[in-house]
Each structure stands twice: as structure tokens, then as C-alpha cells.
């Protein structure tokens, strides 16, 4: 078969993920392979997409090969999908699969994002390999890569594939008109709305205006499209080593001064291609200069989203998981699928209420699981990720269970005690009562909160 690897990594031929593709090429020489370095050559493809078009037209199977970047794919692959959707390339009915490497931090949302976009183009989904970036170096990892490829061929031979359901045509909803009264601003706190609203996206612009009007605190709108980015994150890890980005376009200063100083950060965008316009992903990826540090933890966050957000389960997971991992208080999402004005006013009031009352919430699986992946990664890579390591030590993020010696000892002692038949008899049916004792003590000490 004619197999095209579309390499979304900005590192081009130096991509770790591409090594899995190269391994498969050597393992299964009966097929004809080619590589399109879409990520590294995105600027050239923006000017002339014909090379990509002919490569796709000639292929029987397309395999998207890319690293996971901040919950999804690199900005460059997002941009590639925009260009591909606008092109004449014949994608319909073509088989596609995915190969990705990462540390498994939200690889699931990245895989779904690519799947949804390729399915939009009428392509047939036949599977994915989501490997750890080191997997190819082990026998087990190579076996898994081979298994993926053999299953891929098996599925194609047997016509096992998934296609997007035909969606019924949607009529565009009316443009939202500003209608909320302007609330006089009080000082003390500041809210930043970070958006990629295009000049002609009047709908989203009006939503932001109304959110700002309904907010009792001053709202500063930061449009990432206005920032003179020199380019997308290159994945070069220069920032991890030296703390400085290779681009000297002032992004880090902009991020620290214009965004991270606010008490609440609200993201505003219009849904497209199962996320939003790639300008937002460019902004997301460049935040890699923060390393793996939740520098805005304790602040408040929320979203203003225009479009069919309720139909985008994967996007909902991304927004909720981002808030959770960041340790920010999630005030909610205001959309334009129902009573837009009510939702915007509700979000504005909730953000102010959360700020006034210092609300916080425990992390869910999204945040706890994600933080543990980072914890282990930073600990191992502390020699390089020095700023992350310092931050993790200072903020008690190294919560390794093996450090909790007291707890381990107490459990061992309890286990020993419970071996005795006499103790077992005494404890029979009483275990839950004993487990509750420390909580009962807390409730005993609870006092009414003063207003
Ligand atoms: C900007 C940036 C963002 C990243 N985001 C994630 C992430 O969200 N989840 C994850 O598991 N790994 C993440 N990584 C790690 C890469 O996915 C991993 O290093 C990958 O193997 C690189 O592949 P490549 O050499 O093909 O580009 C990120 C790396 C960079 C540079």
C-alpha cells in the first residue's frame, strides 16, 4: 500500500515520533512509504499547499505522526488541518491512522482531536498508537508498534473502519447583540479575558463586551492575534535548560505582565475544527516557557465559548481538565447555545463571587492524574528541568507515597494487629466506625462561619 506519514512535529526529521514510523518502514518493506514534514514546513505550506495536496492524493493510507502538545496536537498540525480543509486534496474515503508519542499526559484528547478532524474530511479511521516517548527503545514498545501496524493492515483488509456520522445541516444562529447593562467597576481585583476573536467575529466580541459589562471588576481583554509571534513552539527544549525561549519576540514578558498578573483569567473563543482557530494553539504551545509549573494556581478561570460546545465532548474534557490541572478555580462556561445573556451574566457574577470569597475546589482525576505524571517526569528530569524541580520542591508537589513512612508504618502495624483472632472478633462489623473517627473529630470542631 502507499502509505503517507504526515509528520506534525515542528522538529521535522529530528522528531522522536517519526522514529516509530521509520522503524515500521524498515519492518514492513512490502509497502511504499513517504513522509510529509507538515509541522516543520507549515510556513511554506501556508504559501503553497500543492505539495501536501499531491502527497495526499497519491496515498492510500495516511498516518498522522505527531507529539502531544498541551492536551492536543502541536499548533503546526492545527494549522495544517485548517489548510487541508480549505484545499482540494482528496481525503474522502481514504484510510487514516495516528502515531503519537508523549508522556501520556492527555494523549487521549489529542488522539480524539485528530480523529475528529480527519473524520470531518470523510476519512476512514483505522486506529492509533499512543506511545510513551521512550517506548521504541524497549522490546515491548517495538512489539506494540508492530502490533499496531499489523492490526492496521488487518483492519484495512477486512474493511474495519470508523467514519464520522453524517451530521444534519445546521443553520447559523443569529449574531448575539450586546444587551447587558454596564456595571460600575470596583477596584481591588482584575479579570483578564484572553481571546483570539477575529475582527469580523462580532458574535464573540459582543459576548466579551457583555461579560465585561456585567463584571463588577475591571476587565482587560488580551487578543492573542495582536501579539507579534515569530512562530510556534519548536519543541527545542531550550527553555527547559536555559529558562529562555529561542524566539526573542517578547512573549514571555507579555504572558507574565499582561495575562498572569490578573486575579481571574477567562478564555474566550469560537469553536472551529473541534477546538478553535489555530492562533489560540499557538498561544497555548508557547506557554511551554512555564515548563510544568502551575504558576496561576489559586486564581479563578472560566470560558466564554461561541459555537456548538455541547456537541464537543472532547473539547469539554480539554477545558475542564486544563482548569483542573492548573489548580485554578473553575467558575464555568458561558456559551451561546441557549440564553447567552443569562450565561454571560452568570459567569461574570460567579467569577466575582469566587474572587470575593477565595473559593477553591479539590482536583478531580483530571488534575490529580495529570499532576502525578508531571511529578514523576520532573523528578526524573530534574537535571534539565531545574526551574520545575525547584517549584515542585517549594510547593510540595513531590508527594511520593514512599515518603509517607508514618502512614506505611501505621498500616503495617494495623495489618499485624488484625491477624489476631481476638482483634478480628472485636473489630467485626466495626471497621467503618473506626475509619470514621478522625472525621468525627473534625466535625466536632466545626464552627458556624461568620458573615
Ligand atoms: C510545547 C510542548 C508541549 C508538550 N505537551 C505535552 C502534553 O500535553 N502531554 C505529554 O504527554 N507530553 C507533552 N509534551 C512532550 C512531547 O509530547 C514528547 O516529548 C514527544 O515525544 C515529542 O515528540 P517529537 O520529537 O516527535 O516532537 C510536550 C512537549 C512540548 C515541547
XYZ file of C-alpha atoms and ligand atoms in Angstrom:
482
model
C 0.000 0.000 0.000
C 1.047 3.589 -0.483
C 1.455 4.985 2.996
C 1.939 8.672 3.705
C 3.242 9.780 7.090
C 2.104 13.324 7.822
C 4.615 14.451 10.429
C 3.108 17.161 12.645
C 6.185 17.609 14.825
C 7.849 21.009 14.413
C 11.144 19.133 14.740
C 10.748 17.571 11.265
C 13.306 14.813 10.659
C 14.519 15.175 14.256
C 11.127 14.091 15.602
C 11.084 11.271 18.147
C 7.617 10.216 16.973
C 8.831 9.910 13.401
C 11.313 7.254 14.594
C 8.379 4.888 15.144
C 7.307 5.500 11.540
C 10.869 4.881 10.344
C 11.003 1.665 12.378
C 7.764 0.453 10.757
C 9.055 1.352 7.312
C 12.051 -0.944 7.868
C 9.998 -3.711 9.478
C 7.383 -3.910 6.737
C 9.236 -3.232 3.472
C 6.456 -4.545 1.235
C 4.748 -1.137 1.317
C 5.644 2.154 -0.311
C 6.269 4.968 2.152
C 6.619 8.736 2.021
C 6.883 11.499 4.631
C 5.414 14.986 4.574
C 7.056 17.179 7.195
C 3.927 19.277 7.684
C 4.873 20.630 11.116
C 8.360 21.828 10.239
C 7.264 23.229 6.860
C 3.998 24.859 7.898
C 5.064 28.356 6.822
C 5.911 27.102 3.306
C 2.640 25.129 3.155
C 0.690 28.255 4.108
C 2.085 29.866 0.952
C 1.696 26.835 -1.317
C -0.231 23.746 -0.272
C 0.129 21.873 -3.567
C 2.940 19.617 -2.296
C 0.677 18.379 0.508
C -2.253 18.020 -1.850
C -0.368 15.793 -4.284
C 1.152 13.713 -1.476
C -2.304 13.053 -0.015
C -3.859 12.377 -3.405
C -1.189 9.751 -4.123
C -1.579 7.947 -0.793
C -3.864 5.065 0.045
C -3.295 5.321 3.785
C -2.456 8.488 5.705
C -0.821 8.176 9.108
C -0.711 11.338 11.214
C 2.532 11.198 13.186
C 2.808 13.850 15.902
C 3.751 14.577 19.509
C 1.116 15.527 22.061
C 1.421 19.243 22.790
C -0.526 20.771 25.679
C -3.556 18.459 25.612
C -3.829 18.359 21.825
C -1.508 18.380 18.801
C 1.182 20.981 18.043
C -0.081 24.313 16.720
C 1.511 23.429 13.364
C -0.781 20.412 12.916
C -3.820 22.504 13.872
C -2.831 24.970 11.183
C -2.280 22.085 8.759
C -5.856 20.880 9.299
C -7.149 24.382 8.548
C -5.188 24.429 5.302
C -6.182 20.860 4.419
C -9.880 21.565 4.964
C -9.617 24.581 2.670
C -7.722 22.631 -0.005
C -8.758 20.401 -2.873
C -6.938 17.323 -1.541
C -8.998 14.177 -1.989
C -9.353 12.801 1.506
C -12.816 11.278 1.302
C -12.849 7.523 1.809
C -9.109 7.388 2.492
C -7.890 5.324 5.449
C -6.110 7.136 8.230
C -4.409 6.222 11.492
C -2.378 8.014 14.137
C 1.016 7.535 15.754
C 1.785 9.775 18.654
C 4.422 9.943 21.378
C 4.171 11.791 24.655
C 4.355 11.208 28.392
C 0.650 10.197 28.197
C -0.448 13.497 29.683
C -3.760 13.975 27.863
C -2.776 11.866 24.872
C -6.437 10.787 24.765
C -7.715 14.271 23.969
C -5.010 14.765 21.318
C -5.917 11.481 19.608
C -9.591 12.391 19.581
C -8.893 15.852 18.197
C -7.002 14.416 15.191
C -9.591 11.687 14.705
C -12.442 14.209 14.675
C -10.704 16.458 12.188
C -9.775 13.680 9.763
C -13.307 12.291 10.035
C -14.620 15.774 9.143
C -12.805 15.268 5.836
C -14.652 11.991 5.203
C -11.619 9.855 6.026
C -11.866 6.355 7.493
C -10.345 5.857 10.919
C -8.474 2.609 11.462
C -6.659 3.029 14.741
C -3.931 4.699 16.736
C -0.704 4.029 18.577
C -0.159 6.269 21.575
C 3.347 5.506 22.821
C 5.490 6.937 25.575
C 8.367 8.866 24.023
C 10.799 6.168 25.206
C 8.771 3.126 24.149
C 10.577 2.482 20.883
C 13.771 1.854 22.838
C 12.312 -1.233 24.521
C 11.459 -4.635 23.083
C 7.929 -4.273 24.452
C 7.499 -0.865 22.805
C 8.665 -2.159 19.440
C 6.311 -5.112 19.740
C 3.449 -2.695 20.439
C 4.371 -0.601 17.392
C 4.458 -3.737 15.245
C 1.132 -4.858 16.698
C -0.398 -1.510 15.814
C 0.813 -1.783 12.233
C -0.277 -5.396 11.772
C -3.706 -4.623 13.195
C -3.906 -1.593 10.883
C -3.295 -3.756 7.827
C -5.677 -6.409 9.136
C -8.424 -3.809 9.636
C -7.916 -2.353 6.180
C -8.014 -5.794 4.533
C -11.197 -6.614 6.383
C -12.839 -3.243 5.910
C -12.951 -2.461 9.650
C -13.037 1.292 9.991
C -14.917 4.143 11.601
C -16.441 7.057 9.753
C -17.935 10.269 11.069
C -21.671 10.191 11.348
C -23.325 12.371 8.745
C -24.334 15.467 10.658
C -27.521 17.235 9.696
C -27.033 20.658 8.192
C -27.008 23.408 10.769
C -28.327 26.867 10.281
C -26.148 29.565 11.736
C -27.588 31.142 14.826
C -28.160 34.875 14.933
C -25.325 37.179 15.895
C -25.513 37.932 19.610
C -26.238 41.588 20.304
C -24.886 43.405 23.358
C -27.634 43.841 25.907
C -26.289 43.690 29.437
C -26.174 46.922 31.458
C -22.749 48.281 32.336
C -21.863 47.649 35.969
C -19.834 50.347 37.703
C -16.380 48.941 38.421
C -14.917 48.500 41.877
C -11.181 48.247 42.403
C -9.105 45.612 44.093
C -9.268 42.820 41.549
C -8.710 42.466 37.856
C -10.037 39.995 35.301
C -8.212 39.200 32.050
C -10.121 37.854 29.069
C -7.702 36.070 26.746
C -9.215 35.648 23.313
C -8.423 35.007 19.671
C -11.562 36.797 18.428
C -11.144 37.690 14.753
C -12.019 41.224 13.679
C -15.183 40.000 11.953
C -16.253 37.699 14.806
C -18.835 40.188 16.034
C -20.706 37.484 17.908
C -17.776 36.605 20.185
C -16.731 40.240 20.501
C -20.227 41.166 21.717
C -20.191 38.272 24.168
C -16.905 39.528 25.616
C -18.289 43.080 25.817
C -21.330 41.881 27.748
C -19.260 39.741 30.090
C -17.082 42.786 30.770
C -20.135 44.995 31.319
C -21.644 42.522 33.809
C -18.436 42.132 35.782
C -18.032 44.361 38.829
C -14.243 44.237 38.493
C -12.191 45.806 35.725
C -11.815 43.518 32.705
C -8.758 43.637 30.456
C -9.134 41.996 27.045
C -5.984 40.434 25.610
C -6.279 39.332 21.998
C -3.561 36.804 21.149
C -3.945 37.594 17.445
C -2.489 41.032 18.147
C 0.718 39.596 19.568
C 3.602 39.556 17.046
C 4.520 35.882 17.408
C 7.661 34.968 15.497
C 6.431 31.368 15.276
C 5.040 28.306 17.015
C 6.875 26.341 19.722
C 9.694 24.365 18.102
C 9.897 21.747 20.847
C 13.609 22.509 21.140
C 13.626 22.407 24.987
C 15.870 25.461 25.111
C 13.503 26.989 27.685
C 13.739 23.895 29.906
C 17.515 24.188 30.020
C 18.190 27.931 29.965
C 14.775 29.239 31.028
C 14.708 31.327 27.814
C 12.770 30.817 24.597
C 14.759 30.798 21.342
C 12.365 33.376 19.889
C 13.038 36.924 21.014
C 9.521 38.212 20.342
C 8.824 39.135 23.994
C 6.110 36.509 24.514
C 7.270 35.501 27.969
C 7.142 39.078 29.239
C 3.712 39.554 27.648
C 2.466 36.388 29.348
C 3.813 37.377 32.760
C 2.712 41.041 32.620
C -0.455 41.084 30.526
C -2.029 37.776 31.494
C -0.652 36.184 34.626
C -0.952 39.309 36.777
C -4.761 39.152 36.640
C -6.750 37.603 39.501
C -9.008 35.727 37.090
C -8.207 34.518 33.581
C -11.148 33.854 31.277
C -10.577 32.309 27.847
C -12.891 33.345 25.024
C -13.076 31.687 21.619
C -15.327 30.450 18.862
C -15.322 26.705 18.229
C -13.763 25.575 14.963
C -12.141 22.292 13.912
C -13.063 20.800 17.308
C -11.052 23.420 19.214
C -10.739 26.950 17.929
C -8.689 28.805 15.331
C -5.018 27.732 15.465
C -3.981 31.191 16.736
C -5.073 30.015 20.185
C -2.999 26.825 19.950
C -0.006 28.919 19.020
C -0.522 30.816 22.290
C -1.072 27.562 24.255
C 2.111 25.893 22.988
C 4.319 28.897 23.535
C 3.366 28.738 27.218
C 5.800 25.840 27.402
C 8.154 28.526 28.723
C 6.234 27.982 32.022
C 7.534 24.435 31.979
C 5.317 22.186 34.066
C 4.679 24.791 36.742
C 1.112 25.686 37.678
C 2.047 29.349 38.108
C -1.551 30.596 38.120
C -2.780 28.109 40.762
C -5.277 29.634 43.173
C -6.608 32.118 40.633
C -10.036 31.870 39.010
C -10.687 30.692 35.469
C -13.607 30.169 33.104
C -14.581 30.188 29.445
C -16.706 32.192 27.064
C -17.355 29.871 24.142
C -19.279 30.582 20.997
C -20.455 27.607 18.948
C -21.739 24.099 19.448
C -19.753 23.374 22.583
C -22.362 20.946 23.911
C -21.642 18.658 20.940
C -17.882 18.701 21.534
C -17.308 16.139 24.285
C -13.544 16.074 23.709
C -13.270 19.841 23.871
C -15.281 19.863 27.088
C -12.777 17.434 28.579
C -9.901 19.666 27.456
C -11.324 22.835 29.006
C -12.288 21.135 32.266
C -9.010 19.234 32.530
C -6.969 22.374 31.823
C -8.644 24.192 34.674
C -8.185 21.210 36.956
C -4.512 20.642 36.182
C -3.757 24.353 36.569
C -5.137 24.357 40.125
C -7.340 27.333 39.277
C -10.924 27.642 40.479
C -13.239 26.806 37.582
C -16.089 29.315 37.514
C -17.764 27.705 34.492
C -18.517 28.220 30.817
C -20.819 30.788 29.218
C -21.938 29.791 25.741
C -24.323 30.965 23.047
C -26.422 27.845 22.533
C -29.153 28.885 24.959
C -29.830 32.109 26.868
C -26.498 33.791 26.092
C -27.034 36.962 28.121
C -28.036 34.952 31.198
C -24.997 32.704 30.867
C -22.608 35.644 30.463
C -24.090 37.485 33.416
C -23.968 34.258 35.428
C -20.303 33.700 34.620
C -19.392 37.312 35.443
C -21.176 37.090 38.807
C -19.631 33.687 39.607
C -16.117 34.893 38.796
C -16.557 37.897 41.139
C -18.147 35.719 43.839
C -15.241 33.249 43.620
C -12.730 36.103 43.873
C -14.524 37.751 46.799
C -14.798 34.521 48.764
C -11.485 32.890 47.848
C -13.274 29.763 46.582
C -11.262 26.659 45.864
C -12.101 23.098 44.790
C -10.294 19.777 45.017
C -8.714 18.396 41.862
C -10.557 15.575 40.114
C -8.953 12.628 38.313
C -8.073 15.069 35.506
C -5.913 17.168 37.809
C -4.653 14.514 40.218
C -3.668 12.091 37.438
C -2.093 14.821 35.314
C -0.105 16.251 38.215
C 1.301 12.820 39.095
C 2.550 12.338 35.524
C 4.327 15.713 35.733
C 5.645 14.944 39.236
C 7.366 11.776 38.063
C 8.633 13.390 34.853
C 10.114 16.449 36.551
C 11.694 14.334 39.292
C 13.454 12.182 36.700
C 14.422 15.140 34.527
C 15.391 17.466 37.413
C 18.885 17.870 35.988
C 17.405 19.641 32.959
C 14.057 20.901 34.264
C 15.702 22.892 37.052
C 13.065 25.609 37.424
C 10.311 22.968 37.515
C 12.226 20.955 40.132
C 12.694 23.979 42.361
C 8.995 24.865 42.041
C 7.884 21.279 42.792
C 10.063 21.133 45.901
C 8.816 24.509 47.120
C 5.148 23.667 46.529
C 5.162 20.132 47.969
C 4.308 18.526 44.636
C 6.676 15.628 45.266
C 4.018 13.696 47.190
C 5.588 10.293 46.591
C 3.815 7.608 48.642
C 7.162 6.105 49.671
C 7.881 9.318 51.577
C 4.832 8.810 53.832
C 6.665 6.483 56.168
C 4.362 7.147 59.142
C 1.304 6.085 57.168
C 3.037 2.974 55.789
C 4.177 2.024 59.303
C 0.690 2.603 60.782
C -0.908 0.409 58.104
C 1.651 -2.342 58.702
C 1.005 -2.216 62.456
C -2.741 -2.357 61.840
C -2.291 -5.291 59.457
C -0.298 -7.166 62.108
C -2.891 -6.463 64.801
C -5.687 -7.630 62.581
C -4.081 -11.006 62.145
C -5.051 -11.756 65.744
C -8.362 -13.550 66.037
C -9.272 -11.637 69.200
C -8.855 -8.302 67.413
C -10.787 -9.596 64.390
C -13.649 -10.573 66.684
C -13.663 -7.153 68.339
C -13.482 -5.308 65.025
C -16.176 -7.393 63.330
C -18.688 -5.032 61.760
C -16.942 -2.091 63.481
C -14.310 -1.254 60.834
C -16.332 1.557 59.271
C -16.897 3.074 62.736
C -13.129 3.209 63.402
C -12.464 4.620 59.939
C -14.823 7.472 60.691
C -13.182 8.508 63.968
C -10.789 11.155 62.569
C -13.628 12.730 60.551
C -15.888 12.819 63.620
C -13.177 14.799 65.409
C -13.163 17.368 62.575
C -16.938 17.766 62.651
C -16.848 18.209 66.447
C -14.609 21.222 65.981
C -16.632 22.773 63.091
C -17.975 26.229 63.990
C -20.533 28.376 62.104
C -18.921 30.716 59.568
C -19.258 34.396 60.351
C -20.740 36.548 57.586
C 5.301 22.517 23.788
C 5.252 21.101 24.264
C 4.096 20.618 24.817
C 4.024 19.302 25.238
N 2.837 18.866 25.781
C 2.725 17.579 26.185
C 1.481 17.098 26.730
O 0.476 17.803 26.822
N 1.426 15.806 27.113
C 2.524 14.966 27.058
O 2.411 13.830 27.476
N 3.704 15.398 26.507
C 3.809 16.675 26.074
N 4.995 17.110 25.521
C 6.090 16.139 25.312
C 6.086 15.597 23.873
O 4.841 15.060 23.513
C 7.131 14.491 23.708
O 8.377 14.998 24.069
C 7.168 13.916 22.316
O 7.711 12.623 22.367
C 7.998 14.766 21.319
O 7.894 14.168 20.059
P 8.605 14.743 18.756
O 10.079 14.595 18.970
O 8.080 13.850 17.665
O 8.198 16.164 18.564
C 5.127 18.432 25.108
C 6.313 18.928 24.566
C 6.392 20.238 24.148
C 7.671 20.753 23.559
